[in-house]
N, CA, C and O atoms as a DFTB+ gen file, in Angstrom:
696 C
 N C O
     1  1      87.796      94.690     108.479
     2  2      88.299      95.748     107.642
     3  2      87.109      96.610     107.200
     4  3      85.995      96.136     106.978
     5  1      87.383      97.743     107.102
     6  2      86.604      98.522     106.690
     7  2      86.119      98.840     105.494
     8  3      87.036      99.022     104.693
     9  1      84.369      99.075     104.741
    10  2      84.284      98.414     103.437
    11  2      85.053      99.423     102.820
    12  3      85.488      98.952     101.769
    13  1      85.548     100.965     103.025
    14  2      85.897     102.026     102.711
    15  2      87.127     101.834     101.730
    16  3      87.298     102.202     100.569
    17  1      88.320     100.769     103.057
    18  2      89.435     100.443     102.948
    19  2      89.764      99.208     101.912
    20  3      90.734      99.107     101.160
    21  1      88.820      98.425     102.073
    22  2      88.373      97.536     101.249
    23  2      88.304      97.986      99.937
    24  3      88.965      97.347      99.119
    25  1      87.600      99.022      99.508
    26  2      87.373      99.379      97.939
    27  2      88.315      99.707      97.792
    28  3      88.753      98.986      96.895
    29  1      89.417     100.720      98.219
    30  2      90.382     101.402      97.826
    31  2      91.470     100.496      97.409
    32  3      92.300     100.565      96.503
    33  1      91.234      99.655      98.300
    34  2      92.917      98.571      97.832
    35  2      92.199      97.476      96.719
    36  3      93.029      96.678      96.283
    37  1      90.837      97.293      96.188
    38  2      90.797      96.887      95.321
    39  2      90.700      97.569      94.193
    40  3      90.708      97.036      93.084
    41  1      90.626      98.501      94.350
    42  2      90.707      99.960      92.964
    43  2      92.216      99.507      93.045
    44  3      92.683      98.743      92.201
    45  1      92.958     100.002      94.085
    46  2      94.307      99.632      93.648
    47  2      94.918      98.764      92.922
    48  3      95.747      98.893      92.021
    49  1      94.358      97.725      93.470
    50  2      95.148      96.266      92.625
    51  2      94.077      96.362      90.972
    52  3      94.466      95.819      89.937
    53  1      93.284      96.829      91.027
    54  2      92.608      97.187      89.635
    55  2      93.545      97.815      88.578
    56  3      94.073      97.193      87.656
    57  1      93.694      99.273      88.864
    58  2      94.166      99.978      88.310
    59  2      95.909      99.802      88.010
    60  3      96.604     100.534      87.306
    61  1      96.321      98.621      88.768
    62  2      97.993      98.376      88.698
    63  2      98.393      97.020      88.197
    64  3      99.476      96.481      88.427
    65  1      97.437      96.539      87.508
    66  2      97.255      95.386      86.712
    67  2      97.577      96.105      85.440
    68  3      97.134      97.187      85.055
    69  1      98.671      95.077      84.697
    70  2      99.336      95.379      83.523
    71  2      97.854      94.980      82.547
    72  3      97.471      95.745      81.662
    73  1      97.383      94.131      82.761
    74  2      96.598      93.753      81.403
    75  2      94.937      94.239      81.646
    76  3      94.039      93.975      80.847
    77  1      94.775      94.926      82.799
    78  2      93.896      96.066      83.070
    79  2      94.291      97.345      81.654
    80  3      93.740      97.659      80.599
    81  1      95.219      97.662      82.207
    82  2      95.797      98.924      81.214
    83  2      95.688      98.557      79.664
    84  3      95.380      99.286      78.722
    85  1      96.191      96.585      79.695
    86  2      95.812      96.490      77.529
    87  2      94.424      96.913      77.415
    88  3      93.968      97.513      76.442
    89  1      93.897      96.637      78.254
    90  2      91.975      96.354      78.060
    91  2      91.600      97.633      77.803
    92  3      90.729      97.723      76.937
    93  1      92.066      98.882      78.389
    94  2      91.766     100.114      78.137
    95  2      92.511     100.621      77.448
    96  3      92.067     101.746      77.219
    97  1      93.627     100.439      76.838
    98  2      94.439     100.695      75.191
    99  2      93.593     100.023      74.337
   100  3      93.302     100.662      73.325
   101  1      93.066      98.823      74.453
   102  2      91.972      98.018      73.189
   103  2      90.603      98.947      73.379
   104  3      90.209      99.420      72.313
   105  1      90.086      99.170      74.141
   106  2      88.876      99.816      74.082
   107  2      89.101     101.466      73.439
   108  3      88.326     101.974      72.628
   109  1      90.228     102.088      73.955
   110  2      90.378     103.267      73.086
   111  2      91.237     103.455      72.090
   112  3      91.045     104.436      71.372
   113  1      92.224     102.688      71.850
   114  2      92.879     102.522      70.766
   115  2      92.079     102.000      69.636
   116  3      91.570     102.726      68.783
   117  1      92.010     100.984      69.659
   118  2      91.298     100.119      68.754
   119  2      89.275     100.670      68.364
   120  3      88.590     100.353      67.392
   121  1      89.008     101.288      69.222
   122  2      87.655     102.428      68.723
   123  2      88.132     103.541      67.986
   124  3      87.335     104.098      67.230
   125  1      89.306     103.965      68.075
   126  2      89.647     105.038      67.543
   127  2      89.778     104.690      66.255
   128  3      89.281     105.304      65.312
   129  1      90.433     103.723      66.190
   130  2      91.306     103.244      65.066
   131  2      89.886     102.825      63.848
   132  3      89.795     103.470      62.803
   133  1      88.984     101.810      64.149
   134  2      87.395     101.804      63.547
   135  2      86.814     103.031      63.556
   136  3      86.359     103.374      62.464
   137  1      86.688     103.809      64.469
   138  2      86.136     104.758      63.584
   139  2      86.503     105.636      62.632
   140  3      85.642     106.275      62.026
   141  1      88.076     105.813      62.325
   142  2      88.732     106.927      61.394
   143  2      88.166     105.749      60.030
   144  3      87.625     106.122      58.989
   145  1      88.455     104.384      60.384
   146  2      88.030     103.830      58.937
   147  2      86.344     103.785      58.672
   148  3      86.028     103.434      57.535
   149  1      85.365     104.068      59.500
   150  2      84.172     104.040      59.444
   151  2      84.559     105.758      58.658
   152  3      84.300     105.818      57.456
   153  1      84.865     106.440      59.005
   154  2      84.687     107.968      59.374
   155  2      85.183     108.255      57.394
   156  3      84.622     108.749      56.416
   157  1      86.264     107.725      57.626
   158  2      86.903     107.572      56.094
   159  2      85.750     107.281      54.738
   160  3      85.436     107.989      53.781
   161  1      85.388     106.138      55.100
   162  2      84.498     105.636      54.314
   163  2      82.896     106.246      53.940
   164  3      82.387     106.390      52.829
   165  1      82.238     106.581      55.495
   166  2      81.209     107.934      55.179
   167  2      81.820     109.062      54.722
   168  3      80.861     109.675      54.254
   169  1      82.854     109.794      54.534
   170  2      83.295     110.835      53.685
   171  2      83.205     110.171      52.593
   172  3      82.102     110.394      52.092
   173  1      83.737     109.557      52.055
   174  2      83.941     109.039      50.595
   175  2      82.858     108.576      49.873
   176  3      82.649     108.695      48.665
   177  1      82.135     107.993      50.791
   178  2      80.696     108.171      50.257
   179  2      79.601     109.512      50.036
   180  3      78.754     109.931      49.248
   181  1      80.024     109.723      50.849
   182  2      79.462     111.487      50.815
   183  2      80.266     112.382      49.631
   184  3      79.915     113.354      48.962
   185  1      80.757     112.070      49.654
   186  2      81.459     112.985      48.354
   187  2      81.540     112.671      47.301
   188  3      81.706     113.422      46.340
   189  1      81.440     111.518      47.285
   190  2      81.028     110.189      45.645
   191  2      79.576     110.681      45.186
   192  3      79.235     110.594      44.006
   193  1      78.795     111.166      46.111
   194  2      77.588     111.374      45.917
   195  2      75.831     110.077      45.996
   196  3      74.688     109.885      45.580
   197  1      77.033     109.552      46.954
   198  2      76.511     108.122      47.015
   199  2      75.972     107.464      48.676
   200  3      76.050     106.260      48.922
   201  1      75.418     108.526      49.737
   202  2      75.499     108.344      50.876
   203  2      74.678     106.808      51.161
   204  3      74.526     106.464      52.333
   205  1      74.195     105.968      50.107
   206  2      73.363     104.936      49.916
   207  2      74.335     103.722      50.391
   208  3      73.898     102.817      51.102
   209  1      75.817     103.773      49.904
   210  2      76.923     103.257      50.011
   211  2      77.003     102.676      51.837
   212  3      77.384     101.544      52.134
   213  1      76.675     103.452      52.600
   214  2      76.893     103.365      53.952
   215  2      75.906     103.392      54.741
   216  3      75.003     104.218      54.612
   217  1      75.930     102.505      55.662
   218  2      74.484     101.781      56.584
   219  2      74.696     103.393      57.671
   220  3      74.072     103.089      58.687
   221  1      75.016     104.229      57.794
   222  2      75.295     105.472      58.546
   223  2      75.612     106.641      57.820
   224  3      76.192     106.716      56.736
   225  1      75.121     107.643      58.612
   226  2      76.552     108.734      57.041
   227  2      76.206     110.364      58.424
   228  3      75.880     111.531      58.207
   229  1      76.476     109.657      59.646
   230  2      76.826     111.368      60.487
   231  2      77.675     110.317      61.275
   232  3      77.628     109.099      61.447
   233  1      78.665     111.603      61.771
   234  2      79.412     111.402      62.795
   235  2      79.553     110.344      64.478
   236  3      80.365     109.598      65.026
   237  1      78.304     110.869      64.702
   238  2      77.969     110.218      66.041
   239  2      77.701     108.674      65.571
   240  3      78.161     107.739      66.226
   241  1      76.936     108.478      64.407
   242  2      76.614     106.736      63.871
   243  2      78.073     106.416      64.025
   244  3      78.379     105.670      64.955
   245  1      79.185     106.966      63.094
   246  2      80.521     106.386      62.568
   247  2      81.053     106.000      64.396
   248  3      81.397     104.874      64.754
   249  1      81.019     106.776      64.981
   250  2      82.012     106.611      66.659
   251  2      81.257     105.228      67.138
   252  3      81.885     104.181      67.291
   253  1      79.931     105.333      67.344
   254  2      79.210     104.399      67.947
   255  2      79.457     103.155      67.156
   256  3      79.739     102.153      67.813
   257  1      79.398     103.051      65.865
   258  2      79.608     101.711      65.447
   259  2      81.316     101.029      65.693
   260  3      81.737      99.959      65.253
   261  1      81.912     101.845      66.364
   262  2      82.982     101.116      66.587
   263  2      83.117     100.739      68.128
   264  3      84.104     100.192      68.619
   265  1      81.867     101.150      68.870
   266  2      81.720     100.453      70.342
   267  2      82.085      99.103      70.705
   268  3      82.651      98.840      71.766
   269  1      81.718      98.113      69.701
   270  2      81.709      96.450      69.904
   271  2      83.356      96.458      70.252
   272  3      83.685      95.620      71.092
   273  1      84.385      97.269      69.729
   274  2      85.263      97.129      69.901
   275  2      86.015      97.807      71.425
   276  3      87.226      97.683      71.611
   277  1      85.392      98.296      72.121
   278  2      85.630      98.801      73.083
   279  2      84.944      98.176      74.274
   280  3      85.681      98.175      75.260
   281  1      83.890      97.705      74.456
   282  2      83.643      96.477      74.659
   283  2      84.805      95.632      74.860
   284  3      85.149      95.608      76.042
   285  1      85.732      94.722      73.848
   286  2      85.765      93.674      73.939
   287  2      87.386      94.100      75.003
   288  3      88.190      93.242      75.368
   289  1      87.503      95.626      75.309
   290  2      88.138      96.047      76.533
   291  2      87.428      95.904      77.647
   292  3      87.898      95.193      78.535
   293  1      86.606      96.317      77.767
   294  2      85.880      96.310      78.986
   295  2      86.122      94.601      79.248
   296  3      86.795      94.313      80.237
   297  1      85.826      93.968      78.767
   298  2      85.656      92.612      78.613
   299  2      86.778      92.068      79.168
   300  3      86.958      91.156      79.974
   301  1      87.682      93.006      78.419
   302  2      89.194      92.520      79.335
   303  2      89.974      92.786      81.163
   304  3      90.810      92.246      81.886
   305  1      88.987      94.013      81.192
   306  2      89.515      94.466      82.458
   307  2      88.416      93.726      83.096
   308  3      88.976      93.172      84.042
   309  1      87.505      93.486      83.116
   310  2      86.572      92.735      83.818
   311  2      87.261      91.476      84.219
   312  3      87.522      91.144      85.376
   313  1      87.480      90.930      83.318
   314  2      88.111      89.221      83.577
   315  2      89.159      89.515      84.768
   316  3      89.220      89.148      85.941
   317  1      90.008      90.395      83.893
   318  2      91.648      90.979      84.901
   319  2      91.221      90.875      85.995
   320  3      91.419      89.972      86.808
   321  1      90.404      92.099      86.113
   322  2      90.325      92.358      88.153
   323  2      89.620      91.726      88.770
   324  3      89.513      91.866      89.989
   325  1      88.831      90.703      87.946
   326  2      88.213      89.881      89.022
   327  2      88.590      88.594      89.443
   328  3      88.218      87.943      90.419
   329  1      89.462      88.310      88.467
   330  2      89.939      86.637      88.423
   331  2      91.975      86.699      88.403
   332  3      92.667      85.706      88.178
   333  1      92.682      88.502      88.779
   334  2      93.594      88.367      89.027
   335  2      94.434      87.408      90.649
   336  3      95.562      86.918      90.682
   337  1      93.566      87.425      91.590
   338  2      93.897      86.893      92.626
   339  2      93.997      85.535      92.662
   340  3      94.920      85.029      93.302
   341  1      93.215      84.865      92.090
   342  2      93.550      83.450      91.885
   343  2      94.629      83.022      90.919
   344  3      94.714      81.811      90.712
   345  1      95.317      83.687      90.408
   346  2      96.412      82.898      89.587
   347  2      97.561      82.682      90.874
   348  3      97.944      83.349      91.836
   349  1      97.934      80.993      90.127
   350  2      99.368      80.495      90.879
   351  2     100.564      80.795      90.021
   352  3     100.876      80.226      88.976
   353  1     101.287      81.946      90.732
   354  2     102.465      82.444      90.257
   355  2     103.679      81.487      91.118
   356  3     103.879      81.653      92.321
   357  1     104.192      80.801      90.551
   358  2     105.268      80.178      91.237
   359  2     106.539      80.977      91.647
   360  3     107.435      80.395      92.259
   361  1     106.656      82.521      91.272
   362  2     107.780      83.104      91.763
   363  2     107.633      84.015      93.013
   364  3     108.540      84.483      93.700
   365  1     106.153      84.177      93.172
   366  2     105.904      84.147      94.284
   367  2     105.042      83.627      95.506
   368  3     104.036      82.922      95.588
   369  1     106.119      84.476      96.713
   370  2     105.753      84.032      98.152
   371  2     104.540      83.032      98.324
   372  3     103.371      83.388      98.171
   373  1     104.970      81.603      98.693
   374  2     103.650      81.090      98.739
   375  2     103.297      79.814      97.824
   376  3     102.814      78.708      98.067
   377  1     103.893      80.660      96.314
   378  2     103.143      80.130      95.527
   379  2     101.909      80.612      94.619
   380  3     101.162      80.063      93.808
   381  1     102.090      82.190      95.267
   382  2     100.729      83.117      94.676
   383  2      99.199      82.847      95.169
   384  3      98.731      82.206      96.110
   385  1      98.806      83.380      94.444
   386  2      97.327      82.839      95.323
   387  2      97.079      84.326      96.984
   388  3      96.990      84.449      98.205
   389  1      97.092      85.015      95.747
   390  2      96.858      86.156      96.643
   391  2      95.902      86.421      97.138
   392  3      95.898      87.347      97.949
   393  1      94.653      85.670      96.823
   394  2      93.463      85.600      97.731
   395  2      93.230      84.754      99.044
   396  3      92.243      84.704      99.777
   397  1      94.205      84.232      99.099
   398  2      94.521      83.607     100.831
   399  2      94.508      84.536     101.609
   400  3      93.768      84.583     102.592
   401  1      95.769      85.890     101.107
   402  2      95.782      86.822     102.125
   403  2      94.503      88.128     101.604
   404  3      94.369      89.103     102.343
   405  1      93.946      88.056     100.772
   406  2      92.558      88.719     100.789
   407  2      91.039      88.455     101.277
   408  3      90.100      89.216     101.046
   409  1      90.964      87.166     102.035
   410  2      90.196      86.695     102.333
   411  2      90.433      86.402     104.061
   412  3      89.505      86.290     104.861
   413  1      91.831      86.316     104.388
   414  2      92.215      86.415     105.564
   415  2      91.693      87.526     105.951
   416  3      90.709      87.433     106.684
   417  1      92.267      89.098     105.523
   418  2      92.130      90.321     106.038
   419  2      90.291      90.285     105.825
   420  3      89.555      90.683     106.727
   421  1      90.039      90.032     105.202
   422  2      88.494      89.980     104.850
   423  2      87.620      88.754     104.827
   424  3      87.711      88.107     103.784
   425  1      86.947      88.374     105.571
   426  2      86.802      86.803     105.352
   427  2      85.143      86.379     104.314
   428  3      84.732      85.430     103.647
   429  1      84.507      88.133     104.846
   430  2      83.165      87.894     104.177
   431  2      83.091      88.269     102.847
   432  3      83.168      89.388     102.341
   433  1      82.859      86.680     102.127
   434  2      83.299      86.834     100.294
   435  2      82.520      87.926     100.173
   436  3      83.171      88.969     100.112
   437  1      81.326      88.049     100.118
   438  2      80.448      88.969      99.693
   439  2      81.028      90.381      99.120
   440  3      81.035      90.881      97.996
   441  1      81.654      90.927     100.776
   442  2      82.029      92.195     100.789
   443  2      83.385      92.323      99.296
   444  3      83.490      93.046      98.306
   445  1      84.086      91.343      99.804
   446  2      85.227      91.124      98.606
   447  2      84.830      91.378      97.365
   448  3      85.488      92.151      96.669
   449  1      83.552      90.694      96.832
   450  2      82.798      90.482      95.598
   451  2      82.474      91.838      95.135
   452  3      82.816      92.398      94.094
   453  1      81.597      92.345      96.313
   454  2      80.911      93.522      95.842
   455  2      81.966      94.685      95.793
   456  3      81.834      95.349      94.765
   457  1      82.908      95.088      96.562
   458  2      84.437      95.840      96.032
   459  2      84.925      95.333      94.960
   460  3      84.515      96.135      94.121
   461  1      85.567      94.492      94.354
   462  2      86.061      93.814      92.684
   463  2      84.865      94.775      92.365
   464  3      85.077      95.969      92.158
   465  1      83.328      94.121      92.321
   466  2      82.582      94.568      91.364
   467  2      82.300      96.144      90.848
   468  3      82.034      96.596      89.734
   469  1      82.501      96.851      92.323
   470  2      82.148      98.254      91.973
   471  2      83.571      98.546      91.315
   472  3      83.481      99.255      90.312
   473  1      84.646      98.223      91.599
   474  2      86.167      98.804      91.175
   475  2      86.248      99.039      89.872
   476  3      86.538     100.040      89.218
   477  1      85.711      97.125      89.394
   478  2      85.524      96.934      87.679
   479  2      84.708      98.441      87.339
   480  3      85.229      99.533      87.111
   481  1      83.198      98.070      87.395
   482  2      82.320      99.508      86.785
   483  2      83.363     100.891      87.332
   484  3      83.506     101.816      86.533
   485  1      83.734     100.934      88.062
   486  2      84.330     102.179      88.157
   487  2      85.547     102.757      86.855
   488  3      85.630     103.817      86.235
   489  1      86.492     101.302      86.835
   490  2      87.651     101.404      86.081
   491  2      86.605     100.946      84.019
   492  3      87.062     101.203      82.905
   493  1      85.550     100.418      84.284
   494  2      85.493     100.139      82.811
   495  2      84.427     102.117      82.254
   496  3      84.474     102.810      81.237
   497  1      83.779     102.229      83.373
   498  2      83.285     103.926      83.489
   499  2      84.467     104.800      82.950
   500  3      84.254     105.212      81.809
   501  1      85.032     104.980      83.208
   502  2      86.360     105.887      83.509
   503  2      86.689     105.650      82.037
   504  3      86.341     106.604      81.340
   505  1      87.511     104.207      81.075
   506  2      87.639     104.084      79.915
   507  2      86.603     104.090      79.271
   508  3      87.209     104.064      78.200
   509  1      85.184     104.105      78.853
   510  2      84.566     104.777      78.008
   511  2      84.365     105.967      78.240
   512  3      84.447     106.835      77.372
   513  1      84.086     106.172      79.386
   514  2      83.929     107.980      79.412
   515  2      84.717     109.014      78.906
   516  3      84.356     110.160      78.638
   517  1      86.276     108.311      78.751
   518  2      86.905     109.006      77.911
   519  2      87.006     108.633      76.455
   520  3      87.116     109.521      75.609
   521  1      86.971     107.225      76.091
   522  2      86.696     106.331      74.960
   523  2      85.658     107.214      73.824
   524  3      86.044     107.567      72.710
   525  1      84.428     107.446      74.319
   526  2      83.259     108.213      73.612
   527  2      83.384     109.766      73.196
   528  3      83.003     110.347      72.180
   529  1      83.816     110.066      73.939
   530  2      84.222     111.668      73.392
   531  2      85.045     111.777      72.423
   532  3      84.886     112.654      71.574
   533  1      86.348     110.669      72.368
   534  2      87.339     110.409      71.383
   535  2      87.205     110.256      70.400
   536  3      87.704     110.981      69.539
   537  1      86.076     108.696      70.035
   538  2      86.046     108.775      68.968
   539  2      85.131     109.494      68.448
   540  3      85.494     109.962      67.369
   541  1      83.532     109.941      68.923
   542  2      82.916     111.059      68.193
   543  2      83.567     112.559      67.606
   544  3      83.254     112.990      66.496
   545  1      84.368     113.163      68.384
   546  2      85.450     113.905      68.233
   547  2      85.990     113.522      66.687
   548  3      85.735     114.058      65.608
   549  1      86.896     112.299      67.048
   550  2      87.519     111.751      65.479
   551  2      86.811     112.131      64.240
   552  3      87.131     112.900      63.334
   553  1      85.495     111.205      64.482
   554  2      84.791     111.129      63.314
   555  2      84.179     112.573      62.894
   556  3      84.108     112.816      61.689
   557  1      83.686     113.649      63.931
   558  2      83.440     114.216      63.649
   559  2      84.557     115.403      63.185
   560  3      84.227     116.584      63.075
   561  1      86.278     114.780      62.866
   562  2      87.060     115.987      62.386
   563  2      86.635     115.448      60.785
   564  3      86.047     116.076      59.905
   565  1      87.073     114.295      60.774
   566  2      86.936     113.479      59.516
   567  2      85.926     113.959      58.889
   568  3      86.112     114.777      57.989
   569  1      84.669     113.550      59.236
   570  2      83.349     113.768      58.287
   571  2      83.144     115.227      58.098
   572  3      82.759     115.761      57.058
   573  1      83.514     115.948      59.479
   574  2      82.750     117.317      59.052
   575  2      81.199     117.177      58.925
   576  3      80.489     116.173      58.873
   577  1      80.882     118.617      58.891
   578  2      79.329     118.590      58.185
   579  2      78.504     118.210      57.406
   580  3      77.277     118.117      57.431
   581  1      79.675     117.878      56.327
   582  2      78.859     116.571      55.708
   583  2      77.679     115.657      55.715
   584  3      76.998     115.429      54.715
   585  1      77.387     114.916      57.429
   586  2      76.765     114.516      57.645
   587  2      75.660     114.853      57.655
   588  3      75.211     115.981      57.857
   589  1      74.907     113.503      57.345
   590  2      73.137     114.024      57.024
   591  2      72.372     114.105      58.337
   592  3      71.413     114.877      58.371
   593  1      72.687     113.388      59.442
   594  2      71.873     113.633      60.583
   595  2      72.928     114.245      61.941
   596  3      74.088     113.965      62.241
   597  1      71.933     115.177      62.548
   598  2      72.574     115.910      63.837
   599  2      72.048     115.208      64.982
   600  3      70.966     114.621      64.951
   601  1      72.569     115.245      65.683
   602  2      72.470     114.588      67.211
   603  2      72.036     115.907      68.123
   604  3      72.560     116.990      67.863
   605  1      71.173     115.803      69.081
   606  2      71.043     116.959      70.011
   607  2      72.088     116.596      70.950
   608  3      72.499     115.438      71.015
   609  1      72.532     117.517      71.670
   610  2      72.932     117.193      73.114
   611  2      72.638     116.510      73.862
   612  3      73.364     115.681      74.411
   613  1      71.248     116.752      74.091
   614  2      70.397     115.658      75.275
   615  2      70.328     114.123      74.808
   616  3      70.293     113.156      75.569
   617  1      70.316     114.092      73.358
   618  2      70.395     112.583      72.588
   619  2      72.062     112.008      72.817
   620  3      72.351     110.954      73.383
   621  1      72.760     112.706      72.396
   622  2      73.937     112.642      72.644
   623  2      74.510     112.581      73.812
   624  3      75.574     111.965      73.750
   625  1      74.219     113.006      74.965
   626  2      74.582     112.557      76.142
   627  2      73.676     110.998      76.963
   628  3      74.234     110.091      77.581
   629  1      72.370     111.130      76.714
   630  2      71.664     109.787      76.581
   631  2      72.327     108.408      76.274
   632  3      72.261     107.309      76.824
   633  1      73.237     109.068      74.780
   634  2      73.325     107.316      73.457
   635  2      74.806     107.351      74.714
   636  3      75.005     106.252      75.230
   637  1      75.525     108.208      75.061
   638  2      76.513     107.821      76.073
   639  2      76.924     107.369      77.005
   640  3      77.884     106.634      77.236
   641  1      75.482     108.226      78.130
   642  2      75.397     107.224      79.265
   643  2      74.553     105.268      78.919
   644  3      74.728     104.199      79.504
   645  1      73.888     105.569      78.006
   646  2      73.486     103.793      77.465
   647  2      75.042     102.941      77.177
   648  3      75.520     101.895      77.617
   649  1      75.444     103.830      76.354
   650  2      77.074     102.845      76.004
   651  2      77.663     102.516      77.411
   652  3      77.649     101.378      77.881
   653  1      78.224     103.697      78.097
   654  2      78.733     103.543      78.903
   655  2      78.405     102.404      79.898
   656  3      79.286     101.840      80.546
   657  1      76.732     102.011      80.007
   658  2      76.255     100.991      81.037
   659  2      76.227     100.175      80.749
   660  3      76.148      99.241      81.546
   661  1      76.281      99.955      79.194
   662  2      76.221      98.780      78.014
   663  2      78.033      98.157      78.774
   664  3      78.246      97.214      79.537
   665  1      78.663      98.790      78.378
   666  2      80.590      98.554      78.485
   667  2      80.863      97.917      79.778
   668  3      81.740      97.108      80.080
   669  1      79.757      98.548      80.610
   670  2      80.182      98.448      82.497
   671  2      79.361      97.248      82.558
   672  3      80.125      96.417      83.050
   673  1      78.174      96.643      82.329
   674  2      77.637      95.583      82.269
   675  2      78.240      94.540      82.136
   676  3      78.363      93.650      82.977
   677  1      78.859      94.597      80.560
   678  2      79.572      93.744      79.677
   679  2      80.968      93.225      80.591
   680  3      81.402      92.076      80.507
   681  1      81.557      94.258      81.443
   682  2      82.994      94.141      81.732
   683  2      82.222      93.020      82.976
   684  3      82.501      91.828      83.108
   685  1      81.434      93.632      83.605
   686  2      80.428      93.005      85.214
   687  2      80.564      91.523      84.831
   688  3      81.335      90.770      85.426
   689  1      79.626      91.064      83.610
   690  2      79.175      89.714      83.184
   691  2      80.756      88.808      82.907
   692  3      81.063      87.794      83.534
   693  1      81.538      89.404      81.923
   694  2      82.938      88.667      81.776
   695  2      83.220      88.093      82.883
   696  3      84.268      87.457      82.999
């Protein structure tokens, strides 16, 4: 088989995994959701007159500190697509164990390995890349100007691509 054909049908079975899809509702749901309460709380401190109150007090800090939680998506789709083929489903054909017939069509693990692996970074890429814009966005409707420190662009696209390799790592290692 071809490695071409190979990636594509494991992107496929990636991306059509039900608990692929929770992993990337937890990574952007649940970041969103931490940072409006991070985001909440640096306003209120900022306006109390008390920015001492909060280990952060700009926008870009409030989004980023709710990464661990987006993460523990990545974390999820990682496990999913790499360890979906070995479950024994008793309702199906077989008995399940859909890596009989993925290892048939393909016999060299390697190649198998290294498709899962790029699919994962591809599919855990894809949910932070949209994940990070979201919640900085958020925080930054919330806080407003307020905030005491600015981010450049070039810093700001930097602390993104780091998260992002941080998330794709994290999902790799699971």
């Amino acid at each position: 088989m071809r490695l071409w054909y190979l990636f594509a049908a494991e992107l496929r079975k990636t991306v059509t995994l039900p608990a692929v899809w929770a992993g990337a509702g937890v990574a952007l749901l649940g970041s969103t959701v931490i940072t409006l309460l991070n985001a909440f709380g640096v306003r209120a401190a900022l306006e109390a007159g008390q920015p001492s109150r909060v280990a952060f007090t700009s926008p870009f800090e409030a989004a980023f500190a709710a990464m661990p939680i987006g993460v523990v998506g990545a974390v999820v789709v990682g496990v999913v697509a790499m360890s979906s083929e070995y479950t024994a489903n008793s309702t199906d054909v077989g008995g399940g164990r859909q890596i009989s017939a993925t290892l048939t069509a393909t016999p060299r693990r390697a190649r198998v390995l290294v498709t899962k692996a790029i699919a994962v970074a591809l599919s855990v890429g894809a949910v932070t890349a949209v994940t990070m814009p979201v919640t900085i966005g958020v925080a930054r409707a919330v806080i407003g100007d307020a905030g005491a420190e600015t981010v450049t662009l070039g810093e700001a696209v930097t602390r993104c691509l780091g998260g992002t390799l941080y998330s794709t790592l994290m999902g790799l290692i699971a």
